[in-house]
Short mmCIF file of C-alpha atoms in Angstrom, two decimals:
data_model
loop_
_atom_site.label_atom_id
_atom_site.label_comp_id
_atom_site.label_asym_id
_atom_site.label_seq_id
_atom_site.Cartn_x
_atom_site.Cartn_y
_atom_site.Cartn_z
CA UNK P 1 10.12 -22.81 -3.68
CA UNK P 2 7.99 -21.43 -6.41
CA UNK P 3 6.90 -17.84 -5.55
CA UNK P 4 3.27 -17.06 -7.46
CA UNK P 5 2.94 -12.83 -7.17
CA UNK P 6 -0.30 -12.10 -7.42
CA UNK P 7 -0.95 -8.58 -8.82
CA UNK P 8 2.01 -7.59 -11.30
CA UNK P 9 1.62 -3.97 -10.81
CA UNK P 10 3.90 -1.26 -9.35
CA UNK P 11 4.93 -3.40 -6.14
CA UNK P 12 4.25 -6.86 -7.45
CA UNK P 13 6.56 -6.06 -10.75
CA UNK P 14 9.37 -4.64 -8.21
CA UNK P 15 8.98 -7.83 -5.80
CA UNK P 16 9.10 -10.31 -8.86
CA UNK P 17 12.18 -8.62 -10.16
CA UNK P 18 13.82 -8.73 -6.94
CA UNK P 19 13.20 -12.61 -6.62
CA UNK P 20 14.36 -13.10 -10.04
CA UNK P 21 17.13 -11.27 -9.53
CA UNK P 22 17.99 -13.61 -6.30
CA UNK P 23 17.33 -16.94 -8.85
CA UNK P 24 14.22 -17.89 -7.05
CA UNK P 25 11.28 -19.10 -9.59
CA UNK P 26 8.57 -16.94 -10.17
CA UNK P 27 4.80 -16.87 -11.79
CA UNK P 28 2.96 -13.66 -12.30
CA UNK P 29 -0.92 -13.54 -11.84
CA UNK P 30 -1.63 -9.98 -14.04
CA UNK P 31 -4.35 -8.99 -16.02
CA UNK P 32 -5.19 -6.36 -19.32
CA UNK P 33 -2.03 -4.79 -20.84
CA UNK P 34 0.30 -5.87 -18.30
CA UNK P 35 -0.60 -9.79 -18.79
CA UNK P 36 0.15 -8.72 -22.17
CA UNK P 37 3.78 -7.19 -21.58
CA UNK P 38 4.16 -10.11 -19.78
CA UNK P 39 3.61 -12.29 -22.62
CA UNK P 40 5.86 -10.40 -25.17
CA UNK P 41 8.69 -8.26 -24.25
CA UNK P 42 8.54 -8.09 -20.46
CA UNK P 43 8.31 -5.41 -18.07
CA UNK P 44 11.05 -2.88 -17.46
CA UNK P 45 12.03 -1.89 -13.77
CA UNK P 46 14.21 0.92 -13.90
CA UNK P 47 15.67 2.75 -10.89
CA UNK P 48 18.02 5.57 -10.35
CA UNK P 49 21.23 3.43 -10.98
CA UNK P 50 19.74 0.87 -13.80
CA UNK P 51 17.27 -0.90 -15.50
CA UNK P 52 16.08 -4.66 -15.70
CA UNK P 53 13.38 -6.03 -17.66
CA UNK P 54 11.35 -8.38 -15.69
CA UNK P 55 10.16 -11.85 -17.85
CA UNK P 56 8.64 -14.56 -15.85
CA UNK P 57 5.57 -16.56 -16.80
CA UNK P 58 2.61 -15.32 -16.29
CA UNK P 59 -0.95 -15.80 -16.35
CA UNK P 60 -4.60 -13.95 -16.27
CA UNK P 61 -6.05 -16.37 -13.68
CA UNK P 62 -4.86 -18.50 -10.28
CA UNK P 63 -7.09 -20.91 -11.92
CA UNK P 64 -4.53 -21.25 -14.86
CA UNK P 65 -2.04 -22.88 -12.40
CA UNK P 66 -1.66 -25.99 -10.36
CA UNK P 67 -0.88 -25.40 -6.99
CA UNK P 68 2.19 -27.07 -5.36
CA UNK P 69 2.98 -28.07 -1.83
CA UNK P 70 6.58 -25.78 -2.17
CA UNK P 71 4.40 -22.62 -3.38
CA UNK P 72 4.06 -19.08 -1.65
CA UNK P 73 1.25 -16.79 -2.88
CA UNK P 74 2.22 -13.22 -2.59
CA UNK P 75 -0.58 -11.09 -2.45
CA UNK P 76 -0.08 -7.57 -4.29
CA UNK P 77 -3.08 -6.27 -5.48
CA UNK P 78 -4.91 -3.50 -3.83
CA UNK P 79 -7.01 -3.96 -1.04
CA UNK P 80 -10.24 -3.41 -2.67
CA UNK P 81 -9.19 -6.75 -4.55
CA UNK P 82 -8.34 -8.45 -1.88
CA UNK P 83 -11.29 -11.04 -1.85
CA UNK P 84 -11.21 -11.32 -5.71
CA UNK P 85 -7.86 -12.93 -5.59
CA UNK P 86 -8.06 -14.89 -2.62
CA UNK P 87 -11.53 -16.48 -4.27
CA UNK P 88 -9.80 -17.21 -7.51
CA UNK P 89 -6.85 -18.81 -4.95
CA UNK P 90 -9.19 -21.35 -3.75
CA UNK P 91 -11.48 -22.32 -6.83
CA UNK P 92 -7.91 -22.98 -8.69
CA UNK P 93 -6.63 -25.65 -5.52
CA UNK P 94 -4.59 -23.55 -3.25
CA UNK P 95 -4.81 -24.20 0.43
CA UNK P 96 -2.26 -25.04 3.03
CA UNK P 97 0.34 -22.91 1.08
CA UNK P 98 1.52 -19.96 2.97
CA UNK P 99 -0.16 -16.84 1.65
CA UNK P 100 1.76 -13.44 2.29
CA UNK P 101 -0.24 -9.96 2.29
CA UNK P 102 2.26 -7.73 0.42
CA UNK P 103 -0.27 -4.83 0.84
CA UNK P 104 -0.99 -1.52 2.11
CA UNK P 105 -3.99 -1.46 5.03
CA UNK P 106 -4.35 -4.03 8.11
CA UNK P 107 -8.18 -5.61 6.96
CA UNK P 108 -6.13 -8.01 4.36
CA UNK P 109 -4.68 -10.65 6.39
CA UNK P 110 -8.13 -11.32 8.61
CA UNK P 111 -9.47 -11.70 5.35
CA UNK P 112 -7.14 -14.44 4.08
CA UNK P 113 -7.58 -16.24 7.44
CA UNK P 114 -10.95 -16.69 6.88
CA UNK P 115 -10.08 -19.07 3.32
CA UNK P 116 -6.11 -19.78 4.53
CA UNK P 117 -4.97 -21.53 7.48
CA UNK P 118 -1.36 -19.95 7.00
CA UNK P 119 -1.34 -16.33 6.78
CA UNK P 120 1.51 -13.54 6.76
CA UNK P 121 1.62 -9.97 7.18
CA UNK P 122 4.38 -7.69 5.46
CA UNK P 123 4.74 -3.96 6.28
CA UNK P 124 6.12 -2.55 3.02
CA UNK P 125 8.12 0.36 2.73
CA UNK P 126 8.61 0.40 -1.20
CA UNK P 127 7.92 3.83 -3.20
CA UNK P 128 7.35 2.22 -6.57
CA UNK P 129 5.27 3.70 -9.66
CA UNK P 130 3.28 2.05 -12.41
CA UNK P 131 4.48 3.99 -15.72
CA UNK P 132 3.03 1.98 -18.33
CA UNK P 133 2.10 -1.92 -19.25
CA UNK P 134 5.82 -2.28 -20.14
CA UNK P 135 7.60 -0.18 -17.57
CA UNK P 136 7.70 -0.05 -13.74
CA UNK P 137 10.03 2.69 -11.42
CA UNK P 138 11.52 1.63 -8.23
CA UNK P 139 12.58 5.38 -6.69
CA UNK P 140 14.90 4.15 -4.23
CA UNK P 141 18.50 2.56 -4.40
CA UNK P 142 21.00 0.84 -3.52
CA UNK P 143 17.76 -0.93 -2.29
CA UNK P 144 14.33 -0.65 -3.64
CA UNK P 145 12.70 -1.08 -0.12
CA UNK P 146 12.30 -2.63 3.01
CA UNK P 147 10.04 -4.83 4.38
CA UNK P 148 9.14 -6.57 7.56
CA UNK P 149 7.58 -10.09 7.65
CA UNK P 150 5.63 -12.47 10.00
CA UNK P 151 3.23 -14.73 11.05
CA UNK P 152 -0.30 -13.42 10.98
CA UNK P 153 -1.44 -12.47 14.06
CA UNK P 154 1.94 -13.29 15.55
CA UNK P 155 5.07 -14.88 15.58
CA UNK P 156 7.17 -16.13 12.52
CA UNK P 157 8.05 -19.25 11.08
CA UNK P 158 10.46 -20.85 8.47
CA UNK P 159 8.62 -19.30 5.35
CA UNK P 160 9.17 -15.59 7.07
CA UNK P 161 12.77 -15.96 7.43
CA UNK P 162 12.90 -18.16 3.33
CA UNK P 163 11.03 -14.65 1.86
CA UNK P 164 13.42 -12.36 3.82
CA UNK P 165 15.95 -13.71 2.92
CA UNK P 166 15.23 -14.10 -1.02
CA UNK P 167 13.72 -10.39 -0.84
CA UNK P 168 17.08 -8.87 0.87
CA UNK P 169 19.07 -11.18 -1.57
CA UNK P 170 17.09 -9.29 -4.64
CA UNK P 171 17.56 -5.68 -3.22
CA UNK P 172 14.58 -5.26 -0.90
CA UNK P 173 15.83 -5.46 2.51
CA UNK P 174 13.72 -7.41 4.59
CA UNK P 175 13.72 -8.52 8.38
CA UNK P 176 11.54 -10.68 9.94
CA UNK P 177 9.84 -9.75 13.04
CA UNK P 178 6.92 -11.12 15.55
CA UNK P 179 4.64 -8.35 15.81
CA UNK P 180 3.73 -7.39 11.98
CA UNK P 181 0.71 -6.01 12.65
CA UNK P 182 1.66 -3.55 15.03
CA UNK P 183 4.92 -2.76 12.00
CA UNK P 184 1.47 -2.43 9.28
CA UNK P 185 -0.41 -0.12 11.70
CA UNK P 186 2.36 2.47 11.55
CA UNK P 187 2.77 2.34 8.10
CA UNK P 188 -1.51 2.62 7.96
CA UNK P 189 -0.42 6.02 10.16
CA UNK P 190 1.55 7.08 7.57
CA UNK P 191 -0.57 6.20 5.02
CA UNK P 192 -3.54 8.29 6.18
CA UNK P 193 -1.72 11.51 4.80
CA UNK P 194 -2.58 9.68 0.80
CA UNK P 195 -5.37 11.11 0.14
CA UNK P 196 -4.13 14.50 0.96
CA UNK P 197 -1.49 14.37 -1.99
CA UNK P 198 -3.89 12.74 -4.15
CA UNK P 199 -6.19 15.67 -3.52
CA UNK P 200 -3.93 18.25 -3.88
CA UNK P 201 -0.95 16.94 -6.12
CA UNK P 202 2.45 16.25 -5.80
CA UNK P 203 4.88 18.09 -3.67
CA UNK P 204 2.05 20.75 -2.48
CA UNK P 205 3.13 21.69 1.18
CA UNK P 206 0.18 20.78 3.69
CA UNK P 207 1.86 18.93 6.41
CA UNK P 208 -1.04 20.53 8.83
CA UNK P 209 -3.79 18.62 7.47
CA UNK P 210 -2.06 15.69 6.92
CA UNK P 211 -1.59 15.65 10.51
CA UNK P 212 -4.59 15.99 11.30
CA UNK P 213 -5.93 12.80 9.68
CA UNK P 214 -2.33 11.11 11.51
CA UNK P 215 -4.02 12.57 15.04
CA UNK P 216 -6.82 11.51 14.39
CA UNK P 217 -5.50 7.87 13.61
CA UNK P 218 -3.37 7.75 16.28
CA UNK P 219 -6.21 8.95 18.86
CA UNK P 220 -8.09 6.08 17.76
CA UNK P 221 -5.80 3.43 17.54
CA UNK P 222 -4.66 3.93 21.37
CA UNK P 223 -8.57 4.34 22.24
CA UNK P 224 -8.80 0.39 20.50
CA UNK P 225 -5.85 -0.49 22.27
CA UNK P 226 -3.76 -1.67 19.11
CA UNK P 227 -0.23 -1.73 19.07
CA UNK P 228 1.48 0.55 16.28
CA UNK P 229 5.36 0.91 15.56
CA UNK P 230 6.91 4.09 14.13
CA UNK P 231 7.85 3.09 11.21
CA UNK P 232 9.06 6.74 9.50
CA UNK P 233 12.61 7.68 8.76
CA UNK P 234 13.91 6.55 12.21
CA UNK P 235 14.26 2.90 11.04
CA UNK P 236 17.81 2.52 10.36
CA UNK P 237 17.01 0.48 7.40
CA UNK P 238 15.76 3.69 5.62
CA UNK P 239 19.46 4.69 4.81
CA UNK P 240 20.10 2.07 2.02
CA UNK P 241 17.05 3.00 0.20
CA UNK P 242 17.72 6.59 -0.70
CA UNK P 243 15.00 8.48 -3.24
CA UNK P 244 16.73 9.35 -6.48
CA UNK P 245 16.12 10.59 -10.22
CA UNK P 246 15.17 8.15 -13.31
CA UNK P 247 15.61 9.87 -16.24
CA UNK P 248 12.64 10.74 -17.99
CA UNK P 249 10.20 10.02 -15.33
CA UNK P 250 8.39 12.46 -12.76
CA UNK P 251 7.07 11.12 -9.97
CA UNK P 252 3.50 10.50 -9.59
CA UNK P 253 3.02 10.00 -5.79
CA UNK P 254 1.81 7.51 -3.62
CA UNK P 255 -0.37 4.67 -4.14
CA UNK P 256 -4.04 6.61 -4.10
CA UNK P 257 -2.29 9.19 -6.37
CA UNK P 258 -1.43 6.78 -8.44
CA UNK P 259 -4.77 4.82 -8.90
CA UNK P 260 -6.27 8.74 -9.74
CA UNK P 261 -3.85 9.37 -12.33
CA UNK P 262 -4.65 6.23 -13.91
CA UNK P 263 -8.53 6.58 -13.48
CA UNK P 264 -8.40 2.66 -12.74
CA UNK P 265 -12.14 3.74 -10.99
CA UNK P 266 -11.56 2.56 -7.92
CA UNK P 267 -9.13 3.35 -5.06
CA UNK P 268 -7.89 1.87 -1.51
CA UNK P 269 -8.89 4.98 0.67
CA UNK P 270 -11.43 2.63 1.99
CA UNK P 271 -8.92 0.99 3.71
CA UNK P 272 -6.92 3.58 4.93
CA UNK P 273 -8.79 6.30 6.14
CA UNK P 274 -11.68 3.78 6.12
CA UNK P 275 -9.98 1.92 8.43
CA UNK P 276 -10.03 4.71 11.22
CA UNK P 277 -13.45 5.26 10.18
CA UNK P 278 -14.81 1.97 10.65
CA UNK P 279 -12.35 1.78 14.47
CA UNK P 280 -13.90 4.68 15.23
CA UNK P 281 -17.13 3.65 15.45
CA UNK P 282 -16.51 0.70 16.58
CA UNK P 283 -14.81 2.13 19.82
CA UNK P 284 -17.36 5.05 19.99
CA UNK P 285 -14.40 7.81 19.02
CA UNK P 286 -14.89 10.84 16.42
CA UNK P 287 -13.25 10.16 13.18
CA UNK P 288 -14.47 13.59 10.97
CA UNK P 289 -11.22 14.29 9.04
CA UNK P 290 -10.90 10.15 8.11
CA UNK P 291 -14.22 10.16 7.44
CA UNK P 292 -14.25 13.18 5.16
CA UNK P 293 -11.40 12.19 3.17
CA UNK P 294 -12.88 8.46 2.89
CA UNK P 295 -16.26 10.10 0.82
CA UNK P 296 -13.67 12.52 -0.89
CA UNK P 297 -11.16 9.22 -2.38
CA UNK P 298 -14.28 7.79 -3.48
CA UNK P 299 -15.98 11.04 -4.92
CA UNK P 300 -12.95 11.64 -6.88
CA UNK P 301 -12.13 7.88 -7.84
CA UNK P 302 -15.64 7.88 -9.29
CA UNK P 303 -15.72 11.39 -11.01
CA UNK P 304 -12.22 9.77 -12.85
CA UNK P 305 -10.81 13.48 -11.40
CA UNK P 306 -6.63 13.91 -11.65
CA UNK P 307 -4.17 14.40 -8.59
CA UNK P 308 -4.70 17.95 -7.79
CA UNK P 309 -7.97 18.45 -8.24
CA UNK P 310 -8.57 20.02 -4.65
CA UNK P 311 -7.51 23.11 -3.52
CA UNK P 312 -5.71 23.61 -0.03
CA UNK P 313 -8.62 25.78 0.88
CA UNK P 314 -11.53 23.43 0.20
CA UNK P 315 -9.46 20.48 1.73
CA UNK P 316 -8.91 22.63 4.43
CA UNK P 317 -12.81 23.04 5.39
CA UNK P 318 -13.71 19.46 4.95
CA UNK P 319 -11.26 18.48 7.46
CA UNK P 320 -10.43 20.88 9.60
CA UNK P 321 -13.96 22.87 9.53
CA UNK P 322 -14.21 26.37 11.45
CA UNK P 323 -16.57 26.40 14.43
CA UNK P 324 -19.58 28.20 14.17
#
């Protein structure tokens, strides 16, 4: 099998290493510096107990390759670029291959349906941090991560259990499982609290409003009757992928920090919070907080601001705002 990541960043730069590192083959689909690293020297993954560098071809386009019948496209670009990709996909050939959505949100996978007959969800659990074209941090060891894999909208097949086990093989310990979806709507529960870091900066204590937006979330995913897992720190999987030190390196954040810091102009809030947003209405429930802190990602993702650009107190009034 002939993996083709698509989107080399911070995830997709961990996931190719891992496959590497398990002696599958791998292409990269990157763009800008990255294609570039790519191209020359590689890409260094470091984590708290080492450092690879990460060469595979690569290319700036899908339409660069010829699609096989033993490919697997793994998606890992944002969400916002979802259609982009998947567009590029099909003007270069690619069809019947199975397509997996290594991404954050639960809109990505409906979206591939539409252009892919054979479509898979992965939840990923996978703190990983885009330091420069050349270099990419995995935070977590022995094992970078964990995922969980399956069919899209159901089930599993064959090429669930082939990616598991190549993932798990590489150090990103994967399972496969029949209910994905309801595994990627936790993690979207989890990821609601984003844009509150992003907002405020790293390690700034405000577990009350990022509960709030988690409430909220919750309230209207039981209101829309979708399934959602817990997938926090109870999942005994959580133990072999400890958070650690790489020397020289701070830690940026999460995902929508990330995308701030790098003023890339655009971030995946819209997906997230947006997500709850657009449920909401859609199932006649209040969504305020989500709502708020979708308009604030974008505000800031437009206005190039930094992580930590909100205070606690103005944060505090947009979503949590004091009855008259």
């Amino acid at each position: 099998m002939r993996y083709i990541v698509y989107g080399v960043g911070a995830v997709g730069s961990v996931v190719a290493a891992a496959l590497t590192a398990a002696h599958q083959t791998v292409v990269g689909v990157a763009r800008g510096e990255r294609l570039h690293a790519l191209w020359g020297d590689g890409v260094v993954v470091r984590w708290p107990e080492g450092r690879r560098t990460l060469r595979l071809p690569a290319v700036a386009q899908a339409r660069d390759l010829s699609p096989g019948s033993d490919d697997a496209v793994l998606l890992t670009v944002k969400s916002q670029d979802t259609r982009a990709a998947l567009e590029d996909l099909r003007r270069a050939g690619f069809d019947e291959q199975p397509v997996f959505c290594i991404q954050n949100g639960v809109a990505n996978e409906a979206t591939a349906l539409r252009l892919f007959p054979q479509v898979h969800g992965v939840n990923v659990m996978l703190p990983a941090q885009y330091v420069s074209p050349d270099e990419t941090i995995a935070w977590c060891s022995p094992n970078w991560g964990c995922f969980d894999i399956g069919r899209y909208p159901n089930g599993s097949d064959d090429h669930d259990a082939r990616l598991a086990a190549d993932l798990t093989a590489g150090g990103i310990h994967s399972q496969t499982v029949t209910d994905v979806m309801a595994f990627k709507h936790g993690k979207l529960i989890l990821n609601l609290a984003n844009i509150v870091e992003a907002a405020l900066g790293p390690g700034v204590a405000a577990d009350d409003l990022r509960e709030i937006l988690r409430d909220e979330g919750r309230r209207v995913l039981d209101a829309a009757g979708i399934a959602w897992r817990d997938v926090g720190a109870t999942d005994p999987r959580r133990a072999s992928m400890q958070p650690g030190s790489v020397e020289g390196a701070t830690r940026t954040g999460s995902s929508t920090s990330q995308s701030l810091a790098r003023q890339v102009g655009s971030i995946e809030t819209d997906y997230l919070n947006g997500e709850i947003a657009l449920l909401g209405r859609l199932n006649a429930v209040p969504t305020p907080a989500n709502t708020y802190a979708t308009h604030l990602a974008a505000r800031l993702a437009r206005q190039m601001a930094q992580p930590g650009s909100i205070s606690v107190e103005s944060l505090r009034r947009g979503l949590a705002p004091q009855p008259i």
